Short mmCIF file of C-alpha atoms in Angstrom, two decimals:
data_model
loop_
_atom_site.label_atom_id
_atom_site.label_comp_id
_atom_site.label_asym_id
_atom_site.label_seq_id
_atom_site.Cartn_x
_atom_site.Cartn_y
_atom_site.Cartn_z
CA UNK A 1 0.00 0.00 0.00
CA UNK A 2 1.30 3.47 -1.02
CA UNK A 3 2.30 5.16 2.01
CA UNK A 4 0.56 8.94 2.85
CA UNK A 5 1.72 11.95 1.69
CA UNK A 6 2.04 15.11 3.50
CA UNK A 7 2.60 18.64 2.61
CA UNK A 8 2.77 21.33 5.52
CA UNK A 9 2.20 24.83 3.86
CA UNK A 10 2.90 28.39 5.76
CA UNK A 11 2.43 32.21 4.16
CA UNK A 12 3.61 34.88 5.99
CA UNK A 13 3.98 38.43 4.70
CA UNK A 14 7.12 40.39 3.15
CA UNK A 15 6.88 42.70 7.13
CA UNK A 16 6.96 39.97 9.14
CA UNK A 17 9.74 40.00 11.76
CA UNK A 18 12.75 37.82 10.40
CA UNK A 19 13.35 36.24 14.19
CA UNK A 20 9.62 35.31 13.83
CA UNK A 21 10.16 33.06 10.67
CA UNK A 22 13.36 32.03 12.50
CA UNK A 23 11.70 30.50 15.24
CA UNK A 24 9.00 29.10 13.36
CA UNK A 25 11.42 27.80 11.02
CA UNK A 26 13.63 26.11 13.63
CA UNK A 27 10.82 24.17 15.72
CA UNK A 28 9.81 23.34 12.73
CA UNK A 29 13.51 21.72 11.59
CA UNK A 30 13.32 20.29 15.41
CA UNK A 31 10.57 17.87 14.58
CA UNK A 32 11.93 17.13 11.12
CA UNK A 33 8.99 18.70 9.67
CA UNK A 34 9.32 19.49 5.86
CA UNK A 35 7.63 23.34 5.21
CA UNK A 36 6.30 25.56 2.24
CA UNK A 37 6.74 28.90 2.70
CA UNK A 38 5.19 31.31 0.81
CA UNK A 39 6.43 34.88 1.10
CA UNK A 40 3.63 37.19 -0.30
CA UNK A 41 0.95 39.72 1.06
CA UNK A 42 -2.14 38.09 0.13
CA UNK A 43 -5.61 37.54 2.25
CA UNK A 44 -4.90 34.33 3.83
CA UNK A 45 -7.94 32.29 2.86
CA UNK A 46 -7.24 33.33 -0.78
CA UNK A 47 -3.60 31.61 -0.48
CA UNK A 48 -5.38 28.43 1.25
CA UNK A 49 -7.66 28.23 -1.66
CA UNK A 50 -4.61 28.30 -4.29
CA UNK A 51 -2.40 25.70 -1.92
CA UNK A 52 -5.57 23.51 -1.78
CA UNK A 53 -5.91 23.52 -5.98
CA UNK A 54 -2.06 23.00 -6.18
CA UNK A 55 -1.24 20.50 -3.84
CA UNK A 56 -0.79 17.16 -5.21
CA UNK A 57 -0.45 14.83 -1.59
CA UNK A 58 -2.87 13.65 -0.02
CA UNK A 59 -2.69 15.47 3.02
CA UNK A 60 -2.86 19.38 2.86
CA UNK A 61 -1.83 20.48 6.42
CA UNK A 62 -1.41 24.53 7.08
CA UNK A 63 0.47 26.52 9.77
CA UNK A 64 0.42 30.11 10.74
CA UNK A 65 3.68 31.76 11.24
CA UNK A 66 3.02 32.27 14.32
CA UNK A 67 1.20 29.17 15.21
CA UNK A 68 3.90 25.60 16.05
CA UNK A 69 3.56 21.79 17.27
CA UNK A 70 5.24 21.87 21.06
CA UNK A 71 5.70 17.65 20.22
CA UNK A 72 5.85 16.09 17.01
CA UNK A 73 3.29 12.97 17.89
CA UNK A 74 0.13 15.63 17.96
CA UNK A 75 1.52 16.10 13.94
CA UNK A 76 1.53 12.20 14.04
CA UNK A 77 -1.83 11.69 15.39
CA UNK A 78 -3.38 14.28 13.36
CA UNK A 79 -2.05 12.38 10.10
CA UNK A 80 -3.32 9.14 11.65
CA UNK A 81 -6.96 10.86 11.74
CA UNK A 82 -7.15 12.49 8.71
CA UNK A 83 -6.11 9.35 7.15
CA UNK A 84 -8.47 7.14 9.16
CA UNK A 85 -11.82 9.54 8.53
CA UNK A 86 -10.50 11.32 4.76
CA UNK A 87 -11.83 14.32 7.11
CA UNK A 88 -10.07 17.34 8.49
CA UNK A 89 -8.86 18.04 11.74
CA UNK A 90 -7.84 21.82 13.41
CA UNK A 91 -7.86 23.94 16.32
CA UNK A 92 -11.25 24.90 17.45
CA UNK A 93 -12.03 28.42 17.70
CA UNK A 94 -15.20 30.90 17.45
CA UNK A 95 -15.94 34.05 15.31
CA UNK A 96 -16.51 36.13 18.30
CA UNK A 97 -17.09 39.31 16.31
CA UNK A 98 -19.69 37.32 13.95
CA UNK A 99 -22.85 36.39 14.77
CA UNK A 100 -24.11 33.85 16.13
CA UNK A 101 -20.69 33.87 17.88
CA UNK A 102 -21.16 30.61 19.16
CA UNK A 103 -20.11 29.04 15.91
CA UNK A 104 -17.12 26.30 16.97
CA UNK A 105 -15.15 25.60 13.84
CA UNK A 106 -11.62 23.84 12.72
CA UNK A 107 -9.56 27.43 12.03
CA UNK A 108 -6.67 27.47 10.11
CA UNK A 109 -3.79 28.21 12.03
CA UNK A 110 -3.53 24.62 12.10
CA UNK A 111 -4.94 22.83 9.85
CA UNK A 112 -5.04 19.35 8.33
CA UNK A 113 -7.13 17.81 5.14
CA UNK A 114 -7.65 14.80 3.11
CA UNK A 115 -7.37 16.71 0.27
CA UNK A 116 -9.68 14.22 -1.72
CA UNK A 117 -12.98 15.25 0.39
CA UNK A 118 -12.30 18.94 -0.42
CA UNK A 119 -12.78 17.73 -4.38
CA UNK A 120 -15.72 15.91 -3.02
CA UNK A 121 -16.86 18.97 -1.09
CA UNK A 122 -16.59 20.83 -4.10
CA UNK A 123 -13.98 22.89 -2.99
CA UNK A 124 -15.37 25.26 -0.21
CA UNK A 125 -13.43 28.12 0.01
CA UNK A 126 -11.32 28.87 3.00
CA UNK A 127 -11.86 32.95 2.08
CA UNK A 128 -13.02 35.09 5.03
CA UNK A 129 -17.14 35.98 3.77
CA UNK A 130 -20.06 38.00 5.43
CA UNK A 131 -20.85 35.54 7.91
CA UNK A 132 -17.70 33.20 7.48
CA UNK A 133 -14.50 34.12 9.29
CA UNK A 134 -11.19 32.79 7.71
CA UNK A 135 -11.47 28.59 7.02
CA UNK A 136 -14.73 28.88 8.76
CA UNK A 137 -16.62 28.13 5.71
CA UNK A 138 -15.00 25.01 5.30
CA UNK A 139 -16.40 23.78 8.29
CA UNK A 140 -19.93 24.56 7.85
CA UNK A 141 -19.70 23.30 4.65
CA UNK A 142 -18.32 19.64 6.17
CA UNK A 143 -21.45 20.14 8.80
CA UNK A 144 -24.04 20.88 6.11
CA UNK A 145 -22.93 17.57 4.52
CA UNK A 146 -22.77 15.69 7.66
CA UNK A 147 -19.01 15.20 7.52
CA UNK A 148 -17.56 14.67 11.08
CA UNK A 149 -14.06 16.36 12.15
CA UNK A 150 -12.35 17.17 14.59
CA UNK A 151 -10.99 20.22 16.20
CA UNK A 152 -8.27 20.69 19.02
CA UNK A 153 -9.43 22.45 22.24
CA UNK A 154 -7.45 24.96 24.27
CA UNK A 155 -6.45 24.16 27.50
CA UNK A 156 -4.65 27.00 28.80
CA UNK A 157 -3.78 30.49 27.44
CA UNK A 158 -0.94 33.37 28.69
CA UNK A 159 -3.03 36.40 28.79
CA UNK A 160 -6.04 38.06 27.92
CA UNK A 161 -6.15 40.20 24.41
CA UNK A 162 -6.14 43.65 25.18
CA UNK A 163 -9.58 45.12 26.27
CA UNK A 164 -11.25 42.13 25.06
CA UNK A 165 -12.18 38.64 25.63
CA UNK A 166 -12.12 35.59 23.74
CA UNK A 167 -14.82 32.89 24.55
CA UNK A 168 -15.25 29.35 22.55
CA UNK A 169 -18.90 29.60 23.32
CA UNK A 170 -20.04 27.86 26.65
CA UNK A 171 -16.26 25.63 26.52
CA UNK A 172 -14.38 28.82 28.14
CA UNK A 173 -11.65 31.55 26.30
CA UNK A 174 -8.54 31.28 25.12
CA UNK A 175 -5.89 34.53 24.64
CA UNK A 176 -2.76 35.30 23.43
CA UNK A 177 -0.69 32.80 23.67
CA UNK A 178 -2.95 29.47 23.76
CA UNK A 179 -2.14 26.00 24.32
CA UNK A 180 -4.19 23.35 22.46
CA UNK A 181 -5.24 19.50 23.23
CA UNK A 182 -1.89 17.61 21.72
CA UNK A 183 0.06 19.93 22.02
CA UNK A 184 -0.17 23.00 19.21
CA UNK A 185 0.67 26.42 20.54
CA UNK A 186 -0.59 29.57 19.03
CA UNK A 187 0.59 32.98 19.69
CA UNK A 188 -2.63 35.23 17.71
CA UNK A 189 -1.81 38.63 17.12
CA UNK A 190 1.98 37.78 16.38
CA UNK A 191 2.07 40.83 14.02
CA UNK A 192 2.19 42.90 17.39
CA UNK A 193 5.51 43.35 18.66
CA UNK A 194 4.42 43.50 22.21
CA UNK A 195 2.94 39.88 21.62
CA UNK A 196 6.97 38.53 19.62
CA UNK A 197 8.91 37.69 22.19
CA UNK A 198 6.62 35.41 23.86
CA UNK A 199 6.46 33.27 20.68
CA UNK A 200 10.48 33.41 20.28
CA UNK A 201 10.70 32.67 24.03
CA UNK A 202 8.00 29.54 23.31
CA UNK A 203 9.87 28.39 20.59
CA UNK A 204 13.13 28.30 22.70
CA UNK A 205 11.62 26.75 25.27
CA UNK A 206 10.22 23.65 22.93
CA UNK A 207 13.44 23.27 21.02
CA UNK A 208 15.09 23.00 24.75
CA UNK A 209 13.07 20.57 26.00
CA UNK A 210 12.07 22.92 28.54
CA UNK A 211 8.41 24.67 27.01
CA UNK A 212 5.89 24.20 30.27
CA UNK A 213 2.53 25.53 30.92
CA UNK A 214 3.03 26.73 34.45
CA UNK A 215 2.93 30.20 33.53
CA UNK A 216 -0.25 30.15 31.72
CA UNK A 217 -3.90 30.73 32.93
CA UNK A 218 -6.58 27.32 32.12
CA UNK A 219 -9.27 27.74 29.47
CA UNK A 220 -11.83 26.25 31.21
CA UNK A 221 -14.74 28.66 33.16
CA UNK A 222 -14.05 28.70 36.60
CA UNK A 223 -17.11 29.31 39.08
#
């Protein structure tokens, strides 16, 4: 039997702090994990769109630049679902500035695809829309169909966002700087330099051996 293929895929924009892509790039090295870059100022559902028509493996798997695995068996085991199902798997998140705001969906700071049932989908567009934030529309699209996946749920975050609060609907919030199920760390807002050296330090951290979650607050409501 053929054996799976993988493609990981990552855009980040000409601006983007070079000790950013650095970091990215070197957990990424750590785990022996093959990446695309693409180097381009484009919207970013746009670029997933084009990746998704391009790609030739059978697994499409996307990373923000500012989004890395803290292990490499949550990479394994997300391979070993998407192969199992031919679904998707991704971190779960909510469009808290669209309605209904409840909305929990696979979003694509990581994200991973049997690229097959996107054909079969007929191609749903990752593109940020009305009432669609960025990827969002992929998953309603699986739901609509009655395609199961999976998403990845934070369990502890560094800090709030500033004068705001993120809430996955009734689960509890997540901030700068969350930690998901597995083992996937996302920074968010990693085009503000106040937010950078958390990520670099994060990336350190993982490549050390050392990356630990004591600092960091727990997702879940407390009473």
């Amino acid at each position: 039997m053929s054996q799976t293929t993988v493609t990981i895929n990552t855009l980040y924009w000409p601006n983007t702090d070079p000790d950013i892509v650095k970091a990215h790039s070197d957990v990424m090295n750590h785990f022996d994990l093959p990446v695309g870059y693409t180097v381009h100022q484009m919207p970013h559902g746009m670029w997933m769109d084009a990746v998704m028509e391009q790609c030739e493996s059978d697994i499409v798997c996307f990373f923000d630049i500012d989004c890395v695995p803290t292990n490499k068996a949550v990479i394994d085991a997300a391979v070993d679902y998407v192969t199992r199902t031919k679904s998707f798997v991704g971190i779960s998140q909510v469009s808290n500035h669209i309605k209904p705001c409840s909305h929990i969906f696979a979003a694509p700071a990581f994200f991973m695809i049997w690229r097959e049932t996107w054909l079969k989908m007929n191609k749903p567009t990752f593109a940020e829309q009305v009432k669609c934030d960025v990827g969002e529309n992929v998953s309603y699209t699986a739901e609509m169909m009655g395609l199961k996946y999976k998403t990845l749920f934070p369990t502890h975050y560094y800090r709030r966002p500033e004068n705001e609060r993120w809430f996955l609907h009734s689960y509890g919030e997540y901030g700068i700087g969350t930690h998901f199920e597995g083992g996937i760390f996302h920074l968010y807002q990693g085009r503000h330099p106040q937010n950078q050296q958390l990520f670099k330090d994060v990336c350190a951290s993982i490549i050390d051996g050392t990356f630990s979650l004591e600092q960091f607050r727990p997702c879940r409501h407390e009473f």
